[in-house]
XYZ file of N, CA and C in Angstrom:
648
model
N 11.984 -9.794 4.794
C 10.851 -9.578 5.685
C 10.453 -8.106 5.658
N 9.186 -7.847 5.427
C 8.662 -6.485 5.447
C 7.786 -6.325 6.682
N 8.225 -5.459 7.592
C 7.448 -5.189 8.808
C 6.982 -3.742 8.845
N 7.851 -2.823 8.465
C 7.512 -1.401 8.502
C 7.493 -0.851 7.084
N 6.414 -0.123 6.758
C 6.240 0.434 5.421
C 6.010 1.933 5.563
N 6.904 2.728 5.024
C 6.870 4.174 5.196
C 6.316 4.850 3.948
N 5.209 5.591 4.118
C 4.632 6.353 3.006
C 5.440 7.624 2.759
N 5.757 7.872 1.493
C 6.467 9.078 1.074
C 5.815 9.593 -0.209
N 5.415 10.866 -0.280
C 4.888 11.397 -1.553
C 5.944 11.274 -2.652
N 5.574 10.699 -3.769
C 6.562 10.367 -4.797
C 7.274 11.589 -5.359
N 6.610 12.752 -5.343
C 7.215 13.939 -5.941
C 7.782 14.916 -4.916
N 7.818 14.528 -3.645
C 8.346 15.413 -2.597
C 9.839 15.150 -2.426
N 10.644 15.938 -3.059
C 12.089 15.704 -3.091
C 12.692 15.618 -1.695
N 12.262 16.470 -0.779
C 12.898 16.479 0.540
C 12.603 15.204 1.332
N 11.494 14.549 1.032
C 11.199 13.277 1.685
C 11.865 12.115 0.957
N 11.818 12.141 -0.365
C 12.440 11.073 -1.154
C 13.938 11.007 -0.864
N 14.573 12.160 -0.728
C 16.022 12.204 -0.546
C 16.484 11.495 0.717
N 15.654 11.510 1.762
C 16.058 10.928 3.043
C 15.336 9.628 3.385
N 14.440 9.187 2.517
C 13.634 8.006 2.844
C 14.488 6.778 3.124
N 15.576 6.617 2.383
C 16.414 5.430 2.554
C 17.159 5.420 3.885
N 17.150 6.555 4.608
C 17.839 6.646 5.891
C 16.933 6.338 7.078
N 15.656 6.108 6.843
C 14.689 5.995 7.935
C 14.612 4.609 8.557
N 15.210 3.624 7.941
C 15.224 2.295 8.532
C 13.995 1.455 8.266
N 13.106 1.904 7.391
C 11.906 1.126 7.070
C 12.269 -0.049 6.168
N 11.524 -1.134 6.318
C 11.752 -2.298 5.458
C 11.281 -2.043 4.032
N 10.267 -1.192 3.891
C 9.750 -0.844 2.566
C 9.398 0.642 2.543
N 9.603 1.268 1.408
C 9.197 2.654 1.185
C 8.061 2.633 0.170
N 6.945 3.254 0.532
C 5.799 3.349 -0.380
C 5.814 4.734 -1.014
N 6.145 4.804 -2.273
C 6.079 6.056 -3.014
C 4.621 6.278 -3.419
N 4.025 7.303 -2.856
C 2.582 7.499 -2.986
C 2.252 8.378 -4.182
N 1.389 7.856 -5.052
C 0.848 8.628 -6.169
C -0.613 8.991 -5.935
N -1.184 8.518 -4.828
C -2.629 8.681 -4.622
C -2.938 9.850 -3.694
N -3.249 9.563 -2.436
C -3.786 10.592 -1.543
C -2.822 11.742 -1.277
N -1.528 11.482 -1.318
C -0.550 12.521 -0.991
C -0.301 13.490 -2.149
N -0.884 13.215 -3.310
C -0.614 14.018 -4.500
C -1.903 14.671 -4.992
N -1.929 16.010 -5.121
C -3.126 16.680 -5.643
C -3.323 16.345 -7.119
N -4.549 16.504 -7.625
C -4.826 16.132 -9.024
C -3.877 16.766 -10.030
N -3.536 18.034 -9.815
C -2.673 18.715 -10.781
C -1.220 18.234 -10.720
N -0.883 17.441 -9.702
C 0.487 16.954 -9.565
C 0.668 15.499 -9.933
N -0.392 14.833 -10.398
C -0.318 13.392 -10.660
C 0.705 13.046 -11.734
N 0.703 13.781 -12.841
C 1.621 13.451 -13.935
C 3.078 13.623 -13.503
N 3.358 14.705 -12.780
C 4.735 14.950 -12.333
C 5.184 13.886 -11.337
N 4.290 13.485 -10.447
C 4.647 12.457 -9.469
C 4.938 11.132 -10.156
N 4.128 10.798 -11.151
C 4.367 9.557 -11.894
C 5.715 9.602 -12.603
N 6.012 10.736 -13.230
C 7.292 10.873 -13.931
C 8.476 10.781 -12.973
N 8.266 11.189 -11.721
C 9.340 11.178 -10.729
C 9.741 9.776 -10.302
N 8.910 8.783 -10.593
C 9.220 7.421 -10.154
C 10.541 6.905 -10.723
N 10.855 7.272 -11.940
C 12.071 6.759 -12.573
C 13.306 7.069 -11.736
N 13.313 8.216 -11.082
C 14.424 8.606 -10.213
C 14.199 8.166 -8.776
N 12.951 8.253 -8.299
C 12.672 8.019 -6.884
C 12.779 6.550 -6.496
N 12.344 5.642 -7.356
C 12.359 4.213 -6.995
C 13.771 3.737 -6.656
N 14.768 3.926 -7.516
C 16.114 3.471 -7.136
C 16.695 4.223 -5.940
N 16.332 5.471 -5.760
C 16.883 6.238 -4.636
C 16.372 5.714 -3.307
N 15.080 5.461 -3.196
C 14.563 5.012 -1.896
C 14.988 3.585 -1.579
N 15.354 2.821 -2.605
C 15.766 1.444 -2.367
C 17.258 1.237 -2.273
N 18.033 2.320 -2.213
C 19.490 2.183 -2.315
C 20.128 1.501 -1.109
N 19.456 1.485 0.039
C 19.998 0.781 1.213
C 19.279 -0.537 1.480
N 18.554 -1.038 0.493
C 17.956 -2.363 0.616
C 16.468 -2.401 0.907
N 15.842 -1.253 1.146
C 14.398 -1.251 1.373
C 13.672 -1.624 0.082
N 12.563 -2.326 0.229
C 11.734 -2.631 -0.934
C 11.033 -1.352 -1.387
N 11.114 -1.043 -2.664
C 10.459 0.141 -3.206
C 9.095 -0.255 -3.755
N 8.052 0.248 -3.102
C 6.673 -0.026 -3.510
C 6.037 1.275 -3.978
N 4.982 1.175 -4.764
C 4.278 2.353 -5.261
C 2.791 2.184 -5.005
N 2.179 3.198 -4.338
C 0.718 3.204 -4.240
C 0.175 3.963 -5.442
N -0.563 3.245 -6.280
C -1.102 3.821 -7.496
C -2.478 4.408 -7.217
N -3.037 5.090 -8.205
C -4.378 5.642 -8.086
C -5.421 4.585 -8.416
N -6.648 4.823 -7.977
C -7.710 3.839 -8.185
C -8.472 4.042 -9.489
N -8.518 5.281 -10.019
C -9.213 5.513 -11.276
C -8.518 4.741 -12.394
N -9.309 4.083 -13.247
C -8.749 3.125 -14.199
C -7.652 3.727 -15.082
N -7.883 4.927 -15.625
C -6.895 5.516 -16.530
C -5.586 5.822 -15.809
N -5.686 6.439 -14.634
C -4.480 6.746 -13.856
C -3.828 5.467 -13.348
N -4.645 4.512 -12.928
C -4.124 3.253 -12.384
C -3.198 2.578 -13.385
N -3.618 2.479 -14.634
C -2.812 1.782 -15.632
C -1.524 2.541 -15.929
N -1.619 3.862 -16.060
C -0.417 4.654 -16.298
C 0.556 4.530 -15.133
N 0.030 4.599 -13.919
C 0.872 4.487 -12.725
C 1.561 3.128 -12.661
N 0.795 2.069 -12.937
C 1.340 0.716 -12.825
C 2.479 0.491 -13.815
N 2.293 0.933 -15.042
C 3.341 0.754 -16.052
C 4.578 1.579 -15.694
N 4.373 2.807 -15.222
C 5.513 3.639 -14.827
C 6.274 3.018 -13.665
N 5.558 2.479 -12.684
C 6.210 1.817 -11.553
C 6.995 0.597 -12.006
N 6.418 -0.144 -12.929
C 7.093 -1.321 -13.473
C 8.387 -0.923 -14.176
N 8.324 0.078 -15.017
C 9.512 0.518 -15.757
C 10.568 1.130 -14.843
N 10.131 1.722 -13.735
C 11.075 2.321 -12.792
C 11.789 1.284 -11.933
N 11.273 0.053 -11.918
C 11.919 -1.005 -11.144
C 11.319 -1.276 -9.788
N 10.110 -0.790 -9.533
C 9.460 -1.040 -8.244
C 9.260 -2.535 -8.018
N 9.258 -2.924 -6.754
C 9.069 -4.330 -6.419
C 7.600 -4.712 -6.354
N 6.734 -3.733 -6.057
C 5.327 -4.065 -5.912
C 4.452 -2.833 -5.938
N 3.154 -3.076 -6.002
C 2.157 -2.019 -6.041
C 1.191 -2.157 -4.884
N 0.849 -1.039 -4.257
C -0.309 -0.979 -3.382
C -1.471 -0.529 -4.254
N -2.505 -1.329 -4.311
C -3.624 -1.103 -5.218
C -4.833 -0.683 -4.394
N -5.214 0.601 -4.431
C -6.289 1.076 -3.557
C -7.679 0.694 -4.061
N -8.602 0.652 -3.099
C -10.033 0.485 -3.391
C -10.319 -0.741 -4.247
N -9.655 -1.844 -3.939
C -9.920 -3.087 -4.659
C -11.223 -3.681 -4.142
N -12.143 -3.944 -5.056
C -13.436 -4.507 -4.676
C -13.585 -5.962 -5.086
N -12.722 -6.421 -6.005
C -12.822 -7.797 -6.505
C -11.488 -8.211 -7.098
N -11.211 -9.521 -7.155
C -9.934 -9.980 -7.723
C -9.745 -9.589 -9.180
N -10.829 -9.305 -9.886
C -10.713 -8.944 -11.298
C -9.856 -7.716 -11.535
N -9.868 -6.780 -10.588
C -9.010 -5.595 -10.702
C -7.539 -5.995 -10.745
N -7.173 -6.941 -9.911
C -5.788 -7.407 -9.856
C -5.425 -8.186 -11.104
N -6.363 -8.982 -11.619
C -6.092 -9.738 -12.844
C -5.892 -8.806 -14.026
N -6.694 -7.729 -14.084
C -6.533 -6.764 -15.172
C -5.164 -6.097 -15.106
N -4.703 -5.776 -13.903
C -3.367 -5.183 -13.753
C -2.284 -6.177 -14.171
N -2.434 -7.422 -13.769
C -1.447 -8.442 -14.137
C -1.380 -8.600 -15.657
N -2.545 -8.600 -16.306
C -2.576 -8.734 -17.767
C -1.922 -7.533 -18.444
N -2.123 -6.341 -17.870
C -1.505 -5.133 -18.413
C 0.016 -5.187 -18.300
N 0.511 -5.651 -17.153
C 1.937 -5.578 -16.853
C 2.754 -6.702 -17.482
N 2.134 -7.819 -17.758
C 2.892 -8.985 -18.199
C 3.736 -8.716 -19.448
N 3.181 -8.096 -20.504
C 4.050 -7.828 -21.668
C 5.141 -6.794 -21.385
N 4.888 -5.850 -20.494
C 5.906 -4.865 -20.134
C 7.042 -5.554 -19.382
N 6.694 -6.412 -18.465
C 7.707 -7.162 -17.698
C 8.510 -8.069 -18.615
N 7.842 -8.685 -19.563
C 8.548 -9.550 -20.508
C 9.516 -8.730 -21.353
N 9.084 -7.560 -21.791
C 9.960 -6.671 -22.568
C 11.187 -6.264 -21.767
N 10.988 -5.960 -20.488
C 12.079 -5.491 -19.638
C 12.929 -6.632 -19.092
N 12.438 -7.863 -19.174
C 13.142 -8.997 -18.601
C 13.224 -8.938 -17.092
N 12.177 -8.420 -16.456
C 12.188 -8.250 -15.011
C 11.181 -9.192 -14.337
N 11.336 -9.348 -13.017
C 10.407 -10.157 -12.248
C 9.035 -9.491 -12.212
N 7.975 -10.288 -12.096
C 6.636 -9.703 -12.018
C 6.468 -8.842 -10.764
N 5.781 -7.739 -10.920
C 5.406 -6.914 -9.769
C 4.434 -7.686 -8.897
N 4.598 -7.548 -7.580
C 3.656 -8.137 -6.636
C 2.652 -7.080 -6.193
N 1.493 -7.526 -5.700
C 0.411 -6.608 -5.362
C 0.031 -6.682 -3.886
N -0.271 -5.511 -3.315
C -0.930 -5.445 -2.021
C -2.257 -4.703 -2.227
N -3.369 -5.422 -2.324
C -4.654 -4.754 -2.427
C -5.021 -4.063 -1.121
N -5.630 -2.883 -1.245
C -6.126 -2.142 -0.096
C -7.646 -2.223 -0.097
N -8.188 -2.718 0.981
C -9.630 -2.925 1.128
C -10.200 -1.696 1.818
N -11.122 -0.980 1.140
C -11.501 0.336 1.636
C -12.999 0.616 1.578
N -13.812 -0.439 1.491
C -15.255 -0.241 1.621
C -15.877 -1.506 2.206
N -17.093 -1.402 2.764
C -17.679 -2.547 3.470
C -17.821 -3.792 2.601
N -18.223 -3.629 1.339
C -18.364 -4.792 0.479
C -17.050 -5.512 0.268
N -15.982 -4.745 0.094
C -14.673 -5.357 -0.101
C -14.205 -6.092 1.150
N -14.544 -5.560 2.333
C -14.209 -6.266 3.567
C -14.856 -7.654 3.569
N -16.126 -7.717 3.174
C -16.834 -8.998 3.172
C -16.319 -9.939 2.088
N -15.665 -9.390 1.058
C -15.094 -10.210 -0.019
C -13.576 -10.317 0.083
N -13.029 -9.983 1.243
C -11.570 -9.887 1.370
C -10.867 -11.223 1.157
N -11.504 -12.324 1.476
C -10.830 -13.619 1.298
C -10.559 -13.885 -0.182
N -11.521 -13.559 -1.051
C -11.316 -13.739 -2.490
C -10.267 -12.775 -3.005
N -10.268 -11.542 -2.507
C -9.274 -10.554 -2.935
C -7.881 -10.993 -2.514
N -7.746 -11.473 -1.279
C -6.437 -11.917 -0.777
C -5.888 -13.096 -1.574
N -6.781 -13.882 -2.161
C -6.361 -15.037 -2.958
C -6.171 -14.683 -4.429
N -6.225 -13.400 -4.770
C -6.102 -12.962 -6.156
C -4.686 -13.078 -6.681
N -4.499 -12.795 -7.965
C -3.177 -12.960 -8.592
C -2.146 -11.990 -8.030
N -0.945 -12.498 -7.832
C 0.247 -11.726 -7.461
C 0.175 -11.103 -6.066
N -0.796 -11.453 -5.263
C -0.950 -10.827 -3.949
C 0.107 -11.366 -2.992
N 0.857 -10.463 -2.357
C 1.786 -10.870 -1.306
C 1.302 -10.441 0.072
N 0.387 -9.485 0.119
C -0.161 -9.019 1.386
C -1.404 -8.204 1.123
N -2.127 -7.915 2.195
C -3.376 -7.165 2.073
C -3.525 -6.297 3.311
N -4.235 -5.187 3.151
C -4.452 -4.280 4.277
C -5.789 -3.590 4.102
N -6.362 -3.145 5.206
C -7.578 -2.341 5.187
C -7.190 -0.873 5.286
N -7.775 -0.045 4.430
C -7.531 1.394 4.470
C -8.500 2.063 5.422
N -8.030 2.403 6.616
C -8.913 2.814 7.695
C -9.743 4.052 7.420
N -9.110 5.110 6.910
C -9.830 6.375 6.743
C -10.919 6.255 5.685
N -10.575 5.698 4.521
C -11.574 5.549 3.464
C -12.659 4.555 3.860
N -12.272 3.522 4.572
C -13.261 2.553 5.036
C -14.263 3.205 5.981
N -13.773 4.005 6.918
C -14.670 4.700 7.837
C -15.588 5.654 7.083
N -15.050 6.367 6.102
C -15.870 7.276 5.305
C -16.978 6.517 4.581
N -16.640 5.359 4.024
C -17.642 4.554 3.331
C -18.715 4.038 4.273
N -18.394 3.967 5.559
C -19.351 3.516 6.576
C -20.106 4.683 7.214
N -19.825 5.922 6.744
C -20.402 7.117 7.381
C -20.045 7.167 8.866
N -18.801 6.816 9.151
C -18.351 6.706 10.537
C -17.054 7.478 10.725
N -16.692 7.678 11.975
C -15.396 8.252 12.309
C -14.353 7.130 12.356
N -13.104 7.413 11.948
C -12.076 6.367 11.934
C -11.479 6.095 13.318
N -12.348 5.784 14.260
C -11.893 5.466 15.613
C -11.466 4.001 15.698
N -10.791 3.666 16.775
C -10.372 2.279 16.969
C -11.576 1.345 17.042
N -12.664 1.801 17.676
C -13.861 0.958 17.765
C -14.468 0.715 16.389
N -14.488 1.753 15.543
C -15.034 1.608 14.192
C -14.218 0.628 13.371
N -12.913 0.710 13.479
C -12.030 -0.017 12.578
C -11.684 -1.428 13.046
N -11.894 -1.712 14.299
C -11.412 -2.988 14.840
C -11.989 -4.205 14.106
N -13.303 -4.281 13.981
C -13.903 -5.462 13.348
C -13.517 -5.588 11.882
N -13.699 -4.556 11.040
C -13.323 -4.747 9.634
C -11.840 -5.052 9.439
N -10.981 -4.440 10.239
C -9.558 -4.739 10.095
C -9.251 -6.190 10.497
N -9.924 -6.677 11.515
C -9.730 -8.075 11.897
C -10.269 -9.028 10.830
N -11.370 -8.675 10.184
C -11.902 -9.523 9.116
C -10.927 -9.602 7.941
N -10.323 -8.481 7.585
C -9.324 -8.481 6.510
C -8.090 -9.271 6.943
N -7.707 -9.128 8.202
C -6.590 -9.901 8.762
C -6.851 -11.405 8.660
N -8.056 -11.825 9.024
C -8.407 -13.242 8.922
C -8.377 -13.712 7.471
N -8.831 -12.862 6.560
C -8.801 -13.218 5.140
C -7.373 -13.437 4.665
N -6.452 -12.583 5.111
C -5.048 -12.740 4.738
C -4.498 -14.066 5.234
N -4.784 -14.372 6.489
C -4.263 -15.616 7.055
C -4.869 -16.832 6.363
N -6.153 -16.752 6.004
C -6.800 -17.868 5.306
C -6.195 -18.084 3.924
N -5.785 -16.977 3.274
C -5.215 -17.068 1.931
C -3.714 -17.330 1.944
N -3.095 -17.267 3.118
C -1.663 -17.514 3.219
C -0.806 -16.368 2.728
N -1.335 -15.129 2.831
C -0.547 -13.964 2.454
C -0.325 -13.100 3.689
N 0.495 -12.076 3.561
C 0.851 -11.265 4.720
C -0.250 -10.264 5.039
N -0.401 -10.012 6.332
C -1.435 -9.104 6.821
C -0.773 -7.871 7.406
N -1.137 -6.695 6.878
C -0.519 -5.448 7.314
C -1.561 -4.535 7.950
N -1.163 -3.879 9.041
C -2.048 -2.901 9.645
C -2.031 -2.940 11.152
N -2.682 -1.945 11.728
C -2.954 -1.881 13.155
C -4.434 -1.594 13.318
N -4.972 -1.867 14.500
C -6.403 -1.724 14.716
C -6.769 -0.290 15.091
N -6.280 0.649 14.289
C -6.507 2.079 14.509
C -6.132 2.806 13.223
N -6.445 4.073 13.160
C -5.993 4.909 12.058
C -4.517 5.262 12.263
N -3.791 5.430 11.158
C -2.398 5.879 11.268
C -2.282 7.377 10.988
N -3.433 8.039 10.785
C -3.396 9.455 10.419
C -2.851 10.325 11.550
N -3.155 9.980 12.804
C -2.641 10.753 13.940
C -1.286 10.180 14.347
N -0.259 10.617 13.643
C 1.081 10.065 13.884
C 1.819 10.778 15.001
N 1.190 11.778 15.619
C 1.855 12.501 16.702
C 1.759 11.769 18.041
N 0.795 10.879 18.184
C 0.604 10.151 19.444
C 1.455 8.882 19.408
N 2.733 9.046 19.677
C 3.665 7.922 19.510
C 3.419 6.808 20.520
N 2.981 7.148 21.714
C 2.694 6.109 22.708
C 1.551 5.222 22.244
N 0.508 5.843 21.703
C -0.636 5.068 21.217
C -0.248 4.206 20.019
N 0.609 4.734 19.151
C 1.060 3.959 17.998
C 1.874 2.752 18.462
N 2.762 2.962 19.432
C 3.565 1.854 19.952
C 2.682 0.776 20.572
N 1.671 1.198 21.334
C 0.756 0.234 21.943
C -0.027 -0.521 20.871
N -0.460 0.183 19.838
C -1.208 -0.463 18.758
C -0.333 -1.446 17.986
N 0.932 -1.100 17.791
C 1.842 -2.004 17.098
C 2.053 -3.289 17.899
N 2.199 -3.150 19.226
C 2.353 -4.346 20.063
C 1.092 -5.206 20.023
N -0.068 -4.551 20.062
C -1.322 -5.299 19.991
C -1.433 -6.042 18.659
N -1.134 -5.345 17.548
C -1.236 -5.974 16.234
C -0.298 -7.173 16.125
N 0.907 -7.008 16.647
C 1.855 -8.135 16.595
C 1.333 -9.313 17.393
N 0.721 -9.060 18.552
C 0.205 -10.150 19.377
C -0.941 -10.892 18.684
N -1.627 -10.199 17.758
C -2.736 -10.799 17.024
C -2.294 -11.455 15.721
N -1.016 -11.373 15.407
C -0.491 -12.059 14.233
C -0.344 -11.216 12.996
N -0.549 -9.891 13.098
C -0.258 -9.024 11.959
C 1.240 -9.091 11.649
N 1.583 -8.951 10.379
C 2.980 -9.097 9.962
C 3.755 -7.795 9.897
N 3.051 -6.671 9.863
C 3.705 -5.372 9.784
C 2.655 -4.300 9.644
N 3.110 -3.059 9.497
C 2.165 -1.943 9.395
C 2.820 -0.789 8.665
N 1.960 0.069 8.095
C 2.424 1.270 7.414
C 2.490 2.440 8.386
N 3.316 3.412 8.042
C 3.407 4.637 8.830
C 3.618 5.803 7.882
N 3.408 7.005 8.396
C 3.527 8.218 7.588
C 4.805 8.951 7.991
């Protein structure tokens, strides 16, 4: 069961070293927003060491890859070879993105004799929200989430709870309709200092049937 997912920059040694002690059900090694452009190659190379380290106490090791096609493919193959259990795939607009990743990874997985990587698409623009049911039903999907900050930016809006509530609920409904897990809270997770508000949001999300949420 995955309920809590902790984001950790893949190349930040001081965070990677202690991630397995935090009690999260899954550790997300981030290659996207937490890594500056000049650090992408080093962060990707770090996966070979970081994936087994963060999973040493039983947490699922996941990797958030980049959305640009060239980086996305390199990231996905590196995560596969490192032994990650799944990928968070940002800015998914259609199931075809997931099918292309599955086609890329299948021969690598066959070569390694490993289980197929599972996918969590991240819905981060208004069009993708409206197409979330098809995305949630895409290949290898085990869960889906709405990316609050990028979604708000795409809407020319602030990432307030009022802004995010409807699109996050629509993605949640899409997950339930497709029979996959729904991750998130009806707020941004960027302000992690307000622990009371986060606790209240987590209780609200659970009451609405969300299966878990990410944290920083």
